[in-house]
Coordinates of C-alpha atoms (C1' of nucleotides) in Angstrom, one line a residue:
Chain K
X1 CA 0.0 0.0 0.0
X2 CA 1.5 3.7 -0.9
X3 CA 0.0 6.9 0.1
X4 CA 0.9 9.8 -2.9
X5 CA 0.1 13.3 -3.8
X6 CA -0.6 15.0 -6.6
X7 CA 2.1 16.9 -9.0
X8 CA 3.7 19.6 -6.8
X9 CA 6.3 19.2 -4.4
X10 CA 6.2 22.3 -1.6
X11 CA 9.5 23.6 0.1
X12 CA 11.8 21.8 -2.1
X13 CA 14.1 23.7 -4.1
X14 CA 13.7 23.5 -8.2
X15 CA 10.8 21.2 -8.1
X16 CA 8.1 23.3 -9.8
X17 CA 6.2 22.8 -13.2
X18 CA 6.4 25.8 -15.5
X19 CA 4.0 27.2 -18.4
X20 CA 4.1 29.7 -20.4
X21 CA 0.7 31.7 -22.0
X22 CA 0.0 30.6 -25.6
X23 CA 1.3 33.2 -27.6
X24 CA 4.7 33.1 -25.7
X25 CA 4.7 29.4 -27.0
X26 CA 8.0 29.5 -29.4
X27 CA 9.8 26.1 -30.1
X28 CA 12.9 27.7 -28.3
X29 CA 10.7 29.0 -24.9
X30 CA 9.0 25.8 -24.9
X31 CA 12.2 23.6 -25.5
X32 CA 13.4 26.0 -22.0
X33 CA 10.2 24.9 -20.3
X34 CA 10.4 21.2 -21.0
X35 CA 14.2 21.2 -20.2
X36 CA 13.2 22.8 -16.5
X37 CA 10.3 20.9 -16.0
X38 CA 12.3 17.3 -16.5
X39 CA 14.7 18.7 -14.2
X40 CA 12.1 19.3 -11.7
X41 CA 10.7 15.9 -11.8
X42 CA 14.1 14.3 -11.2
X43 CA 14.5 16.7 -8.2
X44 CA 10.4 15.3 -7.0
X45 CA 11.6 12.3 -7.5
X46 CA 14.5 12.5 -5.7
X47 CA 12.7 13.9 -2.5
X48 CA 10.1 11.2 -3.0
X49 CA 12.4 8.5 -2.5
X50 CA 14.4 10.3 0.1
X51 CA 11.3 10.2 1.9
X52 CA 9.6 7.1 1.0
X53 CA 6.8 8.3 -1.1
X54 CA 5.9 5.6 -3.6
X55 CA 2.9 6.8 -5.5
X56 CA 3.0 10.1 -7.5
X57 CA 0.9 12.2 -10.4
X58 CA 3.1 13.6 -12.6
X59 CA 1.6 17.2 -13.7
X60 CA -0.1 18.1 -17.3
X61 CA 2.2 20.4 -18.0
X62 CA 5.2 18.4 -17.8
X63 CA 5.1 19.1 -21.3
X64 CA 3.5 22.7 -21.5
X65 CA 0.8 22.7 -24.6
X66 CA 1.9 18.7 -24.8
X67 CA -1.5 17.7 -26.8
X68 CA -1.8 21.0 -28.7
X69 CA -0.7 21.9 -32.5
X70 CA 1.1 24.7 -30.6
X71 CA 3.8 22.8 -29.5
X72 CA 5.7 21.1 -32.1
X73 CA 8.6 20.3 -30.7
X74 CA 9.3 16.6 -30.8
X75 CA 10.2 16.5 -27.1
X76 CA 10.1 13.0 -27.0
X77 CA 13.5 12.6 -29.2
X78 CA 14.9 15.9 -27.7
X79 CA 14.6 14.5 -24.7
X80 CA 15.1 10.9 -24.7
X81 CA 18.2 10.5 -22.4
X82 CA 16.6 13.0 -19.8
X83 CA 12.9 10.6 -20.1
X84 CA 15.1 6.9 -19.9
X85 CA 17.3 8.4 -17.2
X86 CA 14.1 9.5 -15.3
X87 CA 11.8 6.2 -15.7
X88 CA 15.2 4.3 -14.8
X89 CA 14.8 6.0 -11.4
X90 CA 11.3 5.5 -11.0
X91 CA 11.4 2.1 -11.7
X92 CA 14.6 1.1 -9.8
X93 CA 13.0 2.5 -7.3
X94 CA 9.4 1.3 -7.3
X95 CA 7.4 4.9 -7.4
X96 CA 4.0 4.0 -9.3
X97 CA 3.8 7.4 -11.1
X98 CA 0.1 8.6 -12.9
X99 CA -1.0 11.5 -14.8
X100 CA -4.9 13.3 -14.7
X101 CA -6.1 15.0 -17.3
X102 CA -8.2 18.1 -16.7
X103 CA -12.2 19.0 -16.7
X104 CA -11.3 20.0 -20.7
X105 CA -10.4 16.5 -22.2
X106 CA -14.1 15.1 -22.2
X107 CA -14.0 11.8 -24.7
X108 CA -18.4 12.0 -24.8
X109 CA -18.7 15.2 -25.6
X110 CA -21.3 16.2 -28.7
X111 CA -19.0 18.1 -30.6
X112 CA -16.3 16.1 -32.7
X113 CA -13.2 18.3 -32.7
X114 CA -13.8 18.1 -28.2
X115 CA -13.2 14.5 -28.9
X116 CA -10.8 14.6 -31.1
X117 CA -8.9 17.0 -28.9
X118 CA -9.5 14.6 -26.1
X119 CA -7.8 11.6 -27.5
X120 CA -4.6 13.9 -28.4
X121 CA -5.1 14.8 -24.9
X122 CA -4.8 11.1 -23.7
X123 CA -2.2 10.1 -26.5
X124 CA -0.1 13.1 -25.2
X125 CA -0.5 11.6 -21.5
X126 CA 0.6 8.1 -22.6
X127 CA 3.2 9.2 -24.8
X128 CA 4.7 10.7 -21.6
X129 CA 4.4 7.4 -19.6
X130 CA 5.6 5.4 -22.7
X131 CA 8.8 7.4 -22.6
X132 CA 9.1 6.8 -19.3
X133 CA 8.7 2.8 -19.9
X134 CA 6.6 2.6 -16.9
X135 CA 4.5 -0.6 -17.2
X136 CA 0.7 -0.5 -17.1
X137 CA 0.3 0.0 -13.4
X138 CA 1.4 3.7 -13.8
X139 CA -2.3 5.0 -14.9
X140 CA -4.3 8.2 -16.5
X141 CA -7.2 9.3 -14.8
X142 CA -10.2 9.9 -16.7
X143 CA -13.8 11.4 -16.1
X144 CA -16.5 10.2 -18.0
X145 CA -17.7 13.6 -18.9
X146 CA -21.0 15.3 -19.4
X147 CA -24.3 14.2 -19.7
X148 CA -26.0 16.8 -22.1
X149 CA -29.9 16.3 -20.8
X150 CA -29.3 12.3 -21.8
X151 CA -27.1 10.6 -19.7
X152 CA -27.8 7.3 -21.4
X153 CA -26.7 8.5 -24.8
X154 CA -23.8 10.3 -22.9
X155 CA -22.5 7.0 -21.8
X156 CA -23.0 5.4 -25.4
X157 CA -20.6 7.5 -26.3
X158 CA -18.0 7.4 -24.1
X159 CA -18.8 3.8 -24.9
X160 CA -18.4 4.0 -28.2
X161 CA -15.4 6.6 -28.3
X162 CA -13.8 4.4 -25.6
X163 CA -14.4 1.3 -27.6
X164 CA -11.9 2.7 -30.9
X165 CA -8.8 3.6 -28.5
X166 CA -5.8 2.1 -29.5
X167 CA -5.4 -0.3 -27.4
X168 CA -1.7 1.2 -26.2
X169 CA -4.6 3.8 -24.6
X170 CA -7.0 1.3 -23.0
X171 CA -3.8 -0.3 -21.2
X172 CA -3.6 3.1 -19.7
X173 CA -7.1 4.6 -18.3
X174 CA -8.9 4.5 -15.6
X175 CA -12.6 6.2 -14.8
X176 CA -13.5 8.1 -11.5
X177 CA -16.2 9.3 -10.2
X178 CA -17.0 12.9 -10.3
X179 CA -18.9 15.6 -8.2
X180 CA -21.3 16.1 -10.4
X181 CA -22.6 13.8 -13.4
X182 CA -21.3 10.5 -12.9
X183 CA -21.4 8.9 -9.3
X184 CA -19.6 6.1 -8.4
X185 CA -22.5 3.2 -9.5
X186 CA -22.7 4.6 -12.7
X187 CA -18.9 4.6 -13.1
X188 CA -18.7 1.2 -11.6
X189 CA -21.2 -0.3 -13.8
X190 CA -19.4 1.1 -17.3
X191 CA -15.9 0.1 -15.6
X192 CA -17.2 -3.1 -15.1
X193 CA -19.1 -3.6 -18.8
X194 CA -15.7 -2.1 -20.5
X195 CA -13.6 -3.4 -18.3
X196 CA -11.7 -0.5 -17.1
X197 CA -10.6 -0.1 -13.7
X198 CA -12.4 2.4 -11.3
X199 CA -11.5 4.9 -9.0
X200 CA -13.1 6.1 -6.1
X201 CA -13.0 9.7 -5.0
X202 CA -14.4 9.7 -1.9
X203 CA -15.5 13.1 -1.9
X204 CA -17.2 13.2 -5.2
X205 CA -18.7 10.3 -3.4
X206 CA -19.9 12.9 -0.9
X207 CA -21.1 15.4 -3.2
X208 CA -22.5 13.1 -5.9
X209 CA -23.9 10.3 -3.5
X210 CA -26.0 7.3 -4.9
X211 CA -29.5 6.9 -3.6
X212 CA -28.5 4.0 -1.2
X213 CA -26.3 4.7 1.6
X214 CA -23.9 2.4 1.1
X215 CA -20.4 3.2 2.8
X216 CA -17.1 4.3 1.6
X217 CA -15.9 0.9 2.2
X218 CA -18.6 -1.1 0.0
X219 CA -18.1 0.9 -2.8
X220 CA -14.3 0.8 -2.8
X221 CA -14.8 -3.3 -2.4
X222 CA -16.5 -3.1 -4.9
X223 CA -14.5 -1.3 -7.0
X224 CA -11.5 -4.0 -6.5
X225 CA -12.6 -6.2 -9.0
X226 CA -12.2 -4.1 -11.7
X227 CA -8.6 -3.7 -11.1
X228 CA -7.0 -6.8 -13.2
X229 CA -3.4 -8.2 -12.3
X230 CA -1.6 -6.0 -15.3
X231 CA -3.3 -2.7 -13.9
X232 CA -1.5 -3.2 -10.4
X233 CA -3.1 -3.1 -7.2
X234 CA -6.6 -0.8 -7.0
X235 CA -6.0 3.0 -6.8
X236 CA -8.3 5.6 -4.8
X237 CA -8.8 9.1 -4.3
X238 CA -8.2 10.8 -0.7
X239 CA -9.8 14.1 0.3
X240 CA -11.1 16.1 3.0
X241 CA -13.8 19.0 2.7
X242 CA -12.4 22.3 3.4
X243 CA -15.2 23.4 5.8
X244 CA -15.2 27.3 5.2
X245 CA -15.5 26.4 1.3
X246 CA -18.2 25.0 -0.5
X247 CA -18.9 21.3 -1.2
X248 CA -16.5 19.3 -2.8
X249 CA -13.2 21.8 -1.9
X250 CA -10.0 20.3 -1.1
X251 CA -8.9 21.1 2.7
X252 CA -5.6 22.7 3.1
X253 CA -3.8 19.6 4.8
X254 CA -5.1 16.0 6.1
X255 CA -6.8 15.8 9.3
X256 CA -5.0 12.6 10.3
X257 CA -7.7 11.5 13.0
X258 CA -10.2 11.9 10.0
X259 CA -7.8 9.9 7.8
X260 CA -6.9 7.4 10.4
X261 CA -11.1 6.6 10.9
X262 CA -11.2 6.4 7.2
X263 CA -8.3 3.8 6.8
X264 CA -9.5 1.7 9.8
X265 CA -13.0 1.6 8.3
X266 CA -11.4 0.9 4.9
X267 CA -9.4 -1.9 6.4
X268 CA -7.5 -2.9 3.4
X269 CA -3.6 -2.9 2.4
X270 CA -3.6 -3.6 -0.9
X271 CA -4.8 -0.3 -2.0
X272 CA -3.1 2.7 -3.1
X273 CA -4.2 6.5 -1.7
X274 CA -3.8 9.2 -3.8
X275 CA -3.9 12.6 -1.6
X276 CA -6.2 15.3 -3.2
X277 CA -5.0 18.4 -0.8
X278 CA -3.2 21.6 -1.0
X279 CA -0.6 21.2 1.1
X280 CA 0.6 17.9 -1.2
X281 CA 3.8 16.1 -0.1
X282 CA 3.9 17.7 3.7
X283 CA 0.6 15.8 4.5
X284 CA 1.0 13.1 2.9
X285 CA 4.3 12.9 4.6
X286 CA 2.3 13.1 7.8
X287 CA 0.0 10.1 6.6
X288 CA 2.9 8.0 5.3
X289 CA 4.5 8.5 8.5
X290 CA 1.6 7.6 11.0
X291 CA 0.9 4.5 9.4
X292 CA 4.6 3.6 9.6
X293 CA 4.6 4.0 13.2
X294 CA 1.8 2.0 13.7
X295 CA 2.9 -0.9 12.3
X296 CA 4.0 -3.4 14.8
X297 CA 7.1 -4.2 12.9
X298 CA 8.6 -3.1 9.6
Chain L
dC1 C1' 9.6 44.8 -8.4
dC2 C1' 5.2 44.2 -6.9
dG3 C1' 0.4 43.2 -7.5
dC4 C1' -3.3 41.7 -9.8
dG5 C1' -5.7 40.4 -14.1
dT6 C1' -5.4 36.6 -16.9
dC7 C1' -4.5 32.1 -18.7
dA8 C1' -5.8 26.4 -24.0
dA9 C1' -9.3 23.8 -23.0
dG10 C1' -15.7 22.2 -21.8
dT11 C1' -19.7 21.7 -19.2
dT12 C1' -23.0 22.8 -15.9
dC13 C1' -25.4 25.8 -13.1
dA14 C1' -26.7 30.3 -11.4
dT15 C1' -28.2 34.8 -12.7
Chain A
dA1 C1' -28.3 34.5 -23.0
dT2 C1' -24.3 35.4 -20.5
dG3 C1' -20.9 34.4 -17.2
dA4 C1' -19.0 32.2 -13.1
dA5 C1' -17.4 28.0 -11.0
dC6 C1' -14.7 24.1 -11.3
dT7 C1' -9.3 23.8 -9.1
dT8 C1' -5.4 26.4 -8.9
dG9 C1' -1.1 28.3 -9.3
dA10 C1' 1.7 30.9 -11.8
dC11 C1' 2.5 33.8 -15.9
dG12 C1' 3.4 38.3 -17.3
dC13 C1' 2.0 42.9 -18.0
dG14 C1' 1.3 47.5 -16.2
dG15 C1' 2.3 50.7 -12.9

DNA sequence: CCGCGTCAAGTTCAT
DNA sequence: ATGAACTTGACGCGG
């Protein structure tokens, strides 16, 4: 079991992921951005193992514009001695890296060039992980989308969309429940019909319920099967509401009594927990930390 | 140099 | 019909 967070490192020196705005997007800036920003991952990377952090989602913008005409820079030959040296580390070391697209890559959307765009998106994210040479463990998180007034037309055609991947794709994602459209039955049911694996946010869970009140714990059992030898052991979401924001904001930093409730309920060790929360490595250095100590030997 | 408006992208919901 | 929120930090311009 490894307890991660999600793409930014805080307090550790050269670590963070740079952009640029669009029109500043020459092949020589970007080239600079791509140069720094594979630098910074070997420096997470670095601090991760140095602290025992095994799971880990590589930012979007590793590659700034990295699914967009904008950037044609063929980073992935540019940069091919910086990407082997870096999936060399993560692998010698163990550190199940994945990457999570943003609310813009939607694969059922009504308009064509959306999904078109989308699956650039997704080749752009496996591309990454390809370079890499992680195996098929190392994941891309995917919501399902929107519903557009028809939800089961919707899910035709992620279906459908899904369905004409390569398959280099379908090795790669995984579906999570959202706060809004899809809660975790529906996204169990199309996991399990498609067979891709499922993740559960906890507190989409919360803001999106189902209409039973089935716990945390059944839905995230349930949720196991989906997860098939090759995919590597089941992945889920971690948050906590922040309670002076509205529904579904991630807190500043992990209550660990909350947490600690959460994982006892849970009672399982062959999951992995993927920290949503501001404060990133520092509480999930907390986390990893408690549960080492209370373990009886190890 | 500091501060604040803006930033690729899509959908839903509030006004 | 239009615009904000989502989630969020950081880019980069204007003063």
């Amino acid at each position: 079991m490894s307890i991660g967070y999600a793409c930014l490192t805080i307090g550790v020196e050269d670590t963070s992921i740079k952009s640029c705005i669009m029109r500043n997007a020459t092949d020589t800036r970007l080239k600079e951005l791509i140069a720094w920003n594979l630098n910074s991952l070997n420096n997470i990377l670095d601090y991760n193992i140095a602290n025992n952090i095994r799971l880990f989602r590589i930012s979007s913008d590793l590659i700034p514009f990295g699914s967009s005409p904008v950037n044609r820079v063929p980073w992935w030959e540019i940069f091919e001695q910086e990407f082997q040296r870096l999936g060399d580390k993560i692998r010698a070391h163990d550190i199940r890296v994945s990457m999570h697209p943003g609310q813009y890559t939607v694969l059922n959307s009504l308009n064509e060039d959306v999904v078109k765009r989308a699956i650039e998106d997704l080749r752009y994210h496996a591309k990454v992980l390809s370079c890499l040479k992680v195996g098929y463990e190392c994941k891309i998180i995917l919501h399902v989308g929107g519903v557009y007034g028809d939800k089961e037309q919707a899910l035709n055609r992620f279906i459908f969309n899904y369905q004409g991947l390569e398959q280099e794709l379908k090795h790669r994602i995984v579906i999570e429940n959202d706060d809004k459209c899809y809660n975790i039955q529906e996204v169990l049911m199309l996991g399990l019909s498609q067979d891709i694996p499922v993740v559960y946010d906890n507190l989409h869970h919360i803001a999106n319920p189902t209409i039973d009140f089935m716990s945390h714990k059944h839905w995230i059992d349930q949720c196991k099967q989906t997860w098939k030898k090759k995919d590597g052991i089941q992945k889920m979401h971690y948050s906590q509401q922040d309670k002076d924001k509205k529904l579904g904001s991630h807190s500043n930093s992990i209550n660990l009594d909350e947490f600690i409730a959460f994982f006892h309920e849970l009672n399982r060790e062959d999951i992995d927990i993927m920290l949503e929360v501001k404060d990133k490595n520092l509480s999930a250095l907390n986390c990893i930390l408690y549960l080492k100590d209370s373990k009886p030997c190890e």
